[in-house]
Short mmCIF file of C-alpha atoms in Angstrom, two decimals:
data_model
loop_
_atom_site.label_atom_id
_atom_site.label_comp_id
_atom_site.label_asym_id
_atom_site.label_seq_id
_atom_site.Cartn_x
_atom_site.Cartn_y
_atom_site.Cartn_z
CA UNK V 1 -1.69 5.23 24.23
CA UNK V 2 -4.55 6.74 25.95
CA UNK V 3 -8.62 7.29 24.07
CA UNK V 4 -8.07 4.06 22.07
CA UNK V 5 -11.63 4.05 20.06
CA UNK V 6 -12.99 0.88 20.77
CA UNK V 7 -12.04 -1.91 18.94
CA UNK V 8 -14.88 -3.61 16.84
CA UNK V 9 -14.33 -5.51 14.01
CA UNK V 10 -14.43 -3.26 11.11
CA UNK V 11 -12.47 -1.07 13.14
CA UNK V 12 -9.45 -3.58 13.49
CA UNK V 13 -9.80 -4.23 9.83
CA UNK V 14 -10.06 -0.06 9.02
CA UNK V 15 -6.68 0.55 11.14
CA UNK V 16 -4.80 -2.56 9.43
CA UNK V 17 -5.78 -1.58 6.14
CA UNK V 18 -4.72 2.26 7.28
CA UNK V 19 -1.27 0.29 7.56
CA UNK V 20 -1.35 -0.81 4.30
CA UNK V 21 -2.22 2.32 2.62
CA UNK V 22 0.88 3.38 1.15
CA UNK V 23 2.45 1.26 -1.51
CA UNK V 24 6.35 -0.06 -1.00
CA UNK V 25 7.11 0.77 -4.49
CA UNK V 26 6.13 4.34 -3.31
CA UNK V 27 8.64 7.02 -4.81
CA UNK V 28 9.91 10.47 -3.18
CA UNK V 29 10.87 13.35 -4.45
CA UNK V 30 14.84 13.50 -3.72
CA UNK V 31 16.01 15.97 -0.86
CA UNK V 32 18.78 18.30 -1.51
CA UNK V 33 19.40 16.92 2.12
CA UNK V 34 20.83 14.29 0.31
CA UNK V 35 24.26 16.17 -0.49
CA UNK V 36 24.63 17.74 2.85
CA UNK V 37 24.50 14.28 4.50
CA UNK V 38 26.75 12.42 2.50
CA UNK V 39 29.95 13.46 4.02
CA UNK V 40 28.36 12.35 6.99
CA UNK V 41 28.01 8.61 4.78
CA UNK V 42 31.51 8.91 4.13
CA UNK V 43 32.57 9.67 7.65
CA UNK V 44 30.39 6.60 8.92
CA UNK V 45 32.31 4.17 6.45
CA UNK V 46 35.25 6.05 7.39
CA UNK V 47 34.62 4.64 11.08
CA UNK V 48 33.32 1.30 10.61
CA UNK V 49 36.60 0.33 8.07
CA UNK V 50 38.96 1.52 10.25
CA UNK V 51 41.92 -0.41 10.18
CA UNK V 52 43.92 1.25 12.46
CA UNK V 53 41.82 -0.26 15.45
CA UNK V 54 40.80 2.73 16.66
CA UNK V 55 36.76 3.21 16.17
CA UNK V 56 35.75 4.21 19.95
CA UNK V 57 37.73 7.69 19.64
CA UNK V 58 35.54 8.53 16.09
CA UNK V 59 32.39 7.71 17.61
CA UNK V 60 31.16 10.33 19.20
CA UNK V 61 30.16 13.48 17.76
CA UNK V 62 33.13 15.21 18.36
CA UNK V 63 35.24 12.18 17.07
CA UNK V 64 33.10 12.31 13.81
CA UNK V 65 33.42 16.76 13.31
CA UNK V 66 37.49 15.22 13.36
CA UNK V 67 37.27 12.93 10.88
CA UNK V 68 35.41 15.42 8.70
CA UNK V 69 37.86 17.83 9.08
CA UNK V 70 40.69 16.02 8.87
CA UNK V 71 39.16 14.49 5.84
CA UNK V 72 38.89 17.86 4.33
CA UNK V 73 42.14 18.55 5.22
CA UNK V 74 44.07 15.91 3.18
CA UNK V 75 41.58 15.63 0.65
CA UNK V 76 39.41 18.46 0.06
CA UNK V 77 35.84 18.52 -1.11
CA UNK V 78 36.37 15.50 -3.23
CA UNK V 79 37.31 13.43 0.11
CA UNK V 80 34.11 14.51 2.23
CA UNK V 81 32.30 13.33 -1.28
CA UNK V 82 34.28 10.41 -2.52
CA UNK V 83 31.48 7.71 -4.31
CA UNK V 84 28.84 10.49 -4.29
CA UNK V 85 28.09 10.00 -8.35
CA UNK V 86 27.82 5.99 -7.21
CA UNK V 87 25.14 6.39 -4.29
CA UNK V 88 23.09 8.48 -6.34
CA UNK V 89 22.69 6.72 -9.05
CA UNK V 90 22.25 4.73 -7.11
CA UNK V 91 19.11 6.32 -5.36
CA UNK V 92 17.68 7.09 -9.18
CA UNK V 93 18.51 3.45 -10.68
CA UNK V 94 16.47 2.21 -7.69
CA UNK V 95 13.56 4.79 -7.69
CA UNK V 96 13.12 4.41 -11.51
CA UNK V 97 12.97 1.17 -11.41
CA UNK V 98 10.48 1.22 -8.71
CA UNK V 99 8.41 3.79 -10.78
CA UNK V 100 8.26 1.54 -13.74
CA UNK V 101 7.16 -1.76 -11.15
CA UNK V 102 4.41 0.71 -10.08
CA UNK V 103 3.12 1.66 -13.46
CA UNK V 104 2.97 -2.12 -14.22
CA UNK V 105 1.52 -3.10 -11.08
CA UNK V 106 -1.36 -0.32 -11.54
CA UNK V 107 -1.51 -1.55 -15.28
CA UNK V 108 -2.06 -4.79 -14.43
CA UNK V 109 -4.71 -4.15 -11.59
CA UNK V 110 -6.54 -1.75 -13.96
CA UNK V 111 -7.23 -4.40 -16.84
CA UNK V 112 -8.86 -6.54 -13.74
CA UNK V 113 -11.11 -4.37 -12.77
CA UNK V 114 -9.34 -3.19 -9.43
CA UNK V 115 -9.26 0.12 -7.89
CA UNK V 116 -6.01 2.23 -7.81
CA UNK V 117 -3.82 1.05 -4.56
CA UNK V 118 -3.52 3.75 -2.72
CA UNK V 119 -6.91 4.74 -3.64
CA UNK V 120 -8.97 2.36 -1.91
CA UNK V 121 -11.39 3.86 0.77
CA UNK V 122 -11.13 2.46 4.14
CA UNK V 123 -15.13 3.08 4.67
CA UNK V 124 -15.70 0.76 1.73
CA UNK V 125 -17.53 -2.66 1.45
CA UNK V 126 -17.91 -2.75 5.21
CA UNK V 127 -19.52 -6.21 5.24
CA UNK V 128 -16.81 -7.36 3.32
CA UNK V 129 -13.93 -6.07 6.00
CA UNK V 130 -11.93 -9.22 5.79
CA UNK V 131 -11.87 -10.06 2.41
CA UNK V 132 -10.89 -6.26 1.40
CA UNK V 133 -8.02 -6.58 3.97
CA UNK V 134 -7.34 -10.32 2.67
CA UNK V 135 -6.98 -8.57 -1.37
CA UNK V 136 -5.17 -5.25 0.17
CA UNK V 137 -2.64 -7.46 1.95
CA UNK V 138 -1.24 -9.77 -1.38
CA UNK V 139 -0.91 -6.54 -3.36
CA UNK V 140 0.89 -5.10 -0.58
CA UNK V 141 2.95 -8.14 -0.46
CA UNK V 142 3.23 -8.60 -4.11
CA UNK V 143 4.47 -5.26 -4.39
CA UNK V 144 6.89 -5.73 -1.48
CA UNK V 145 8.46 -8.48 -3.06
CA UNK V 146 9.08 -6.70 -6.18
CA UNK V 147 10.73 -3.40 -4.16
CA UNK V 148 13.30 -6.44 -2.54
CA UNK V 149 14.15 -7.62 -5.74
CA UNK V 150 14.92 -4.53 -7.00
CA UNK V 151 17.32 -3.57 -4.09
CA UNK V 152 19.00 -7.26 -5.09
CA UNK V 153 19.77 -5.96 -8.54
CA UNK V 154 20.92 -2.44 -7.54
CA UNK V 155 23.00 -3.05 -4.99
CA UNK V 156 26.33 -3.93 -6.62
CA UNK V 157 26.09 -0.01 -7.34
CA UNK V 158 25.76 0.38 -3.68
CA UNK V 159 28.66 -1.54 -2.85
CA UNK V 160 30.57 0.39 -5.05
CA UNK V 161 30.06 3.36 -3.89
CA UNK V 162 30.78 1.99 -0.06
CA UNK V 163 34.44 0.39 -1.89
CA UNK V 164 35.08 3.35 -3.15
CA UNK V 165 35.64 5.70 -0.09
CA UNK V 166 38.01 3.02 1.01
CA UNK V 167 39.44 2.71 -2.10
CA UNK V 168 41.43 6.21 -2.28
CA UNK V 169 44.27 5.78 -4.70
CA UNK V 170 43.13 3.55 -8.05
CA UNK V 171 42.83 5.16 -11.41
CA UNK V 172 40.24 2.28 -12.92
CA UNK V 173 36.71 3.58 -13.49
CA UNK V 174 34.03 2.02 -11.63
CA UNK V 175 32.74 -0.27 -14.40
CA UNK V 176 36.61 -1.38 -14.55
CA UNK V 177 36.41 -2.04 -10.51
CA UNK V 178 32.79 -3.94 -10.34
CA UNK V 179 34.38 -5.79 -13.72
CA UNK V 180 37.92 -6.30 -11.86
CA UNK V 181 35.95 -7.43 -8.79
CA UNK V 182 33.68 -10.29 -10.61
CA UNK V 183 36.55 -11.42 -12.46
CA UNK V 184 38.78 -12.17 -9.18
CA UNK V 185 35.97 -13.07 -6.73
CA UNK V 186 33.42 -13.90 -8.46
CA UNK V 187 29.47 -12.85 -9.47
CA UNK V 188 28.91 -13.14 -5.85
CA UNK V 189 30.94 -10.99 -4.21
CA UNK V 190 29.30 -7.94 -5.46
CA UNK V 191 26.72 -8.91 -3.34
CA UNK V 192 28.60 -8.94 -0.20
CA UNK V 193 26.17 -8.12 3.48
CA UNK V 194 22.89 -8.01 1.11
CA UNK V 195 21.79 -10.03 3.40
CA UNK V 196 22.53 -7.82 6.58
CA UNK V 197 21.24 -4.72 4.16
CA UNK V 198 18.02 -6.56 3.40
CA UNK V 199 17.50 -7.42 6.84
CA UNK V 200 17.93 -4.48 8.09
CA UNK V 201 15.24 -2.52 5.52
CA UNK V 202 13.04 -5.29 6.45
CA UNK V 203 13.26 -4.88 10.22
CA UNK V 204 12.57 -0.52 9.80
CA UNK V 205 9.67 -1.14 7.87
CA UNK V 206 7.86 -3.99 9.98
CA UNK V 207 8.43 -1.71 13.30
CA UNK V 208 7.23 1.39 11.46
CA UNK V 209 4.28 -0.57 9.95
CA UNK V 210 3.51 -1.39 13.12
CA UNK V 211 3.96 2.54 14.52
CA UNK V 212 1.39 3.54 11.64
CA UNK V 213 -0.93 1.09 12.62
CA UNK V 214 -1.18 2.04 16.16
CA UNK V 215 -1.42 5.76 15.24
CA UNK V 216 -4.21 4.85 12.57
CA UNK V 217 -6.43 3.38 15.35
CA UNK V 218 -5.92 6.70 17.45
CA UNK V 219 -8.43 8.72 15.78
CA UNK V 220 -8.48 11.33 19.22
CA UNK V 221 -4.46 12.30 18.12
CA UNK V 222 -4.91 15.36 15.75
CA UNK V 223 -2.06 15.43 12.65
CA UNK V 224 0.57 17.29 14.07
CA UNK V 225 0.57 14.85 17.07
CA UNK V 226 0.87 11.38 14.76
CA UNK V 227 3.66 13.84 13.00
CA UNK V 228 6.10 14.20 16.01
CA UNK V 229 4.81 10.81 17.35
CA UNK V 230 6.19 8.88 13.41
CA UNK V 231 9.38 11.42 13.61
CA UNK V 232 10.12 10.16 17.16
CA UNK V 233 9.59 6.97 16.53
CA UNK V 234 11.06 7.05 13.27
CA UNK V 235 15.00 8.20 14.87
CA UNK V 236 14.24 5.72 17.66
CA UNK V 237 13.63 2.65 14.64
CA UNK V 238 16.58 4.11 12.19
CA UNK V 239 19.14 3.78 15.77
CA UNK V 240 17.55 0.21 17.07
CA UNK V 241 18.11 -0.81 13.19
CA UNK V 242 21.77 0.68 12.91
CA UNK V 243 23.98 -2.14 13.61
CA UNK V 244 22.25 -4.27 11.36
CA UNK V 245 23.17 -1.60 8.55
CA UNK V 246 26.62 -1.50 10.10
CA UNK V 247 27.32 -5.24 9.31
CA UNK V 248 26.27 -4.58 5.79
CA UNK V 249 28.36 -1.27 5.60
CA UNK V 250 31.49 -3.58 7.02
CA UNK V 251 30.76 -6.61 4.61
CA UNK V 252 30.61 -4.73 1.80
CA UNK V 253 34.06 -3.58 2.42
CA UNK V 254 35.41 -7.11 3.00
CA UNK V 255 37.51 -8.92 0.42
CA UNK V 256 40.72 -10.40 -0.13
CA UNK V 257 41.87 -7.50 -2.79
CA UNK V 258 44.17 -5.61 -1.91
CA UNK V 259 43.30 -1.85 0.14
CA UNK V 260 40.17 -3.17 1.78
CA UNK V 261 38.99 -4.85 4.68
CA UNK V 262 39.92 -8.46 5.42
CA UNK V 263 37.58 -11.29 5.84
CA UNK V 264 36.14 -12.17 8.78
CA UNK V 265 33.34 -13.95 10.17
CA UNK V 266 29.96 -12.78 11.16
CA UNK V 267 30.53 -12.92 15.35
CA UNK V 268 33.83 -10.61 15.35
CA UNK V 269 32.08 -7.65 13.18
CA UNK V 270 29.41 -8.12 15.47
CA UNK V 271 31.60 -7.78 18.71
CA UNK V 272 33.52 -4.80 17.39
CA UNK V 273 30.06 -2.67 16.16
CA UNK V 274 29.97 0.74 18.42
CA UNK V 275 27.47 -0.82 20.82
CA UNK V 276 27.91 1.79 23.32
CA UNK V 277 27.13 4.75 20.87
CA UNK V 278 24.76 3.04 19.31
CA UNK V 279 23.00 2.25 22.81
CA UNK V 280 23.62 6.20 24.19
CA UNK V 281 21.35 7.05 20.63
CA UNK V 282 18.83 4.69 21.50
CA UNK V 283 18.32 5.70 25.11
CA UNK V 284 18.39 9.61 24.10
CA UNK V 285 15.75 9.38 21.55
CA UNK V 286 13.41 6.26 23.73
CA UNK V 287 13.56 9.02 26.20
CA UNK V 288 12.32 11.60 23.65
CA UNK V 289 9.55 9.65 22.21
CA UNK V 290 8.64 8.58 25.82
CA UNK V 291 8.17 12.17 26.91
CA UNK V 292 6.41 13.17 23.86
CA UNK V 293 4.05 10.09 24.17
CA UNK V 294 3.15 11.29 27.68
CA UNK V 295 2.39 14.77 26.34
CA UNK V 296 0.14 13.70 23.89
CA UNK V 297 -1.85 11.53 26.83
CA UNK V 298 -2.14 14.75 28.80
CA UNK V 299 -3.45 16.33 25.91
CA UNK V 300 -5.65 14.10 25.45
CA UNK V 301 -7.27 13.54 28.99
CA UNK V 302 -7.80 17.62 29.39
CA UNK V 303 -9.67 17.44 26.19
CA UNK V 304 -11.85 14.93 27.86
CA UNK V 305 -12.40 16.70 31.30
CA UNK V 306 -13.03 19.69 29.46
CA UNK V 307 -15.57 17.70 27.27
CA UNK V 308 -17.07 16.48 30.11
CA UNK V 309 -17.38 19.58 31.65
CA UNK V 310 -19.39 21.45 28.51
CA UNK V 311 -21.85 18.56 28.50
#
């Protein structure tokens, strides 16, 4: 972008420890969003687990209003929110667990003698740029580690929840089906496409790492700019991510018990993802971020002429 400041050394070091400012074990306050989207969750499943072969009609929008309403039709409210209870608590095991990590992380830190994590002042120890960003970096890491493991342990409830909105018609509870489950298929199998799931987390957060980096060393781009500049980018990240999260979604809904998906290998879920959706998405909201981008720039170069023209 456009009025870069000009890159010395401790102001490399400032904008990568800007990056870093925000700890992975970071917790939210849940959105009542939460409950309006999940049919949408449902509907998404709905489409990737389709047996009947026919996934290109329910992908677009109009597809996906169907399959809500047909869902509501044959099921009610209960269908558009089938494994609702399951994903969150499945959002509140995994933030509470992240809130205790935290608390022991910050513990920890405080009986050496180091300052709160997302306390530390960029201005500080300026001599000492490389070594602050050297410390910032393993607690960052540390940290991330701990926020992966934690998503390992949680996610059988995640899986779960994805089985169960596939699973219409059983009558055991869900400790009966995860119990049922490791009993026929083993430990293991309740952690079907972690891998895809973990990649896929891992992927979002390096790209928008990298987004909050480059807006850090923008000082020229007032608030509300980075704000629509991280939304933008944000959508166009969550759609270039997608298919990852769609091999997950799919594996998690493989096994060879009866009512859900059967086997297969990686390449074939691959081949039958909704590229061409997914590729309309990320063209529609490139273009948005593009245009917005170029905005900002000619923001920015009339605040310079008209700088230049008061001095």
């Amino acid at each position: 972008m456009a009025h870069e400041n000009p890159g010395s050394g401790d102001g490399q070091a400032g904008g990568s420890l800007g990056a870093l400012k925000t700890s992975p074990l970071a917790v939210s306050y849940p959105s009542p969003m939460m409950l309006f989207n999940y049919p949408l969750v449902v509907a998404n499943v709905k489409v990737l687990c389709d047996k009947s072969g026919q996934k290109s009609k329910a992908n677009s929008l109009a597809g996906t209003i169907r399959l809500l309403r047909d869902t509501y039709n044959f099921e009610g409210v209960a269908g558009l929110y089938r494994g609702a209870h399951l994903y969150l608590f499945h959002q509140a095991l995994r933030d509470i667990l992240r809130k205790l990590s935290e608390g022991c992380f910050t513990l920890v830190e405080s009986r050496l003698g180091l300052k709160p994590f997302g306390q530390a002042a960029l201005q500080d120890s300026q001599d000492r740029g490389e070594e602050q960003l050297s410390s910032r970096k393993k607690r960052f890491i540390s940290r991330l580690a701990a926020k992966y493991c934690i998503d390992c342990v949680c996610y059988p409830v995640l899986l779960a929840s994805t089985r169960l909105v596939v699973l219409r018609d059983t009558q055991e509870n869900s400790w009966e089906r995860l119990c049922h489950w490791c009993r026929e298929e083993g430990l293991l199998s309740l952690f079907a496409g972690l891998a895809a799931s973990i990649a896929s987390t891992a992927v979002e957060e390096a790209m928008e790492m990298i987004l909050a980096g480059s807006l850090e060393k923008n000082a020229n781009i007032d608030m509300a700019d980075k704000f629509v500049l991280k939304a933008c980018g944000g959508s166009v990240v969550s759609v270039f991510t997608a298919p990852i999260n769609y091999v997950g979604v799919i594996q998690r809904c493989q096994s060879c018990l009866p009512g859900l998906l059967e086997p297969k290998p990686l390449w074939p879920i691959i081949r039958g993802l909704p590229w061409r959706s997914s590729l309309n998405q990320l063209v529609l909201f490139s273009g948005v971020l593009a245009l917005n981008v170029r905005v900002i720039q000619w923001k920015l170069q009339l605040q310079a002429e008209e700088e230049d023209d008061d001095e």
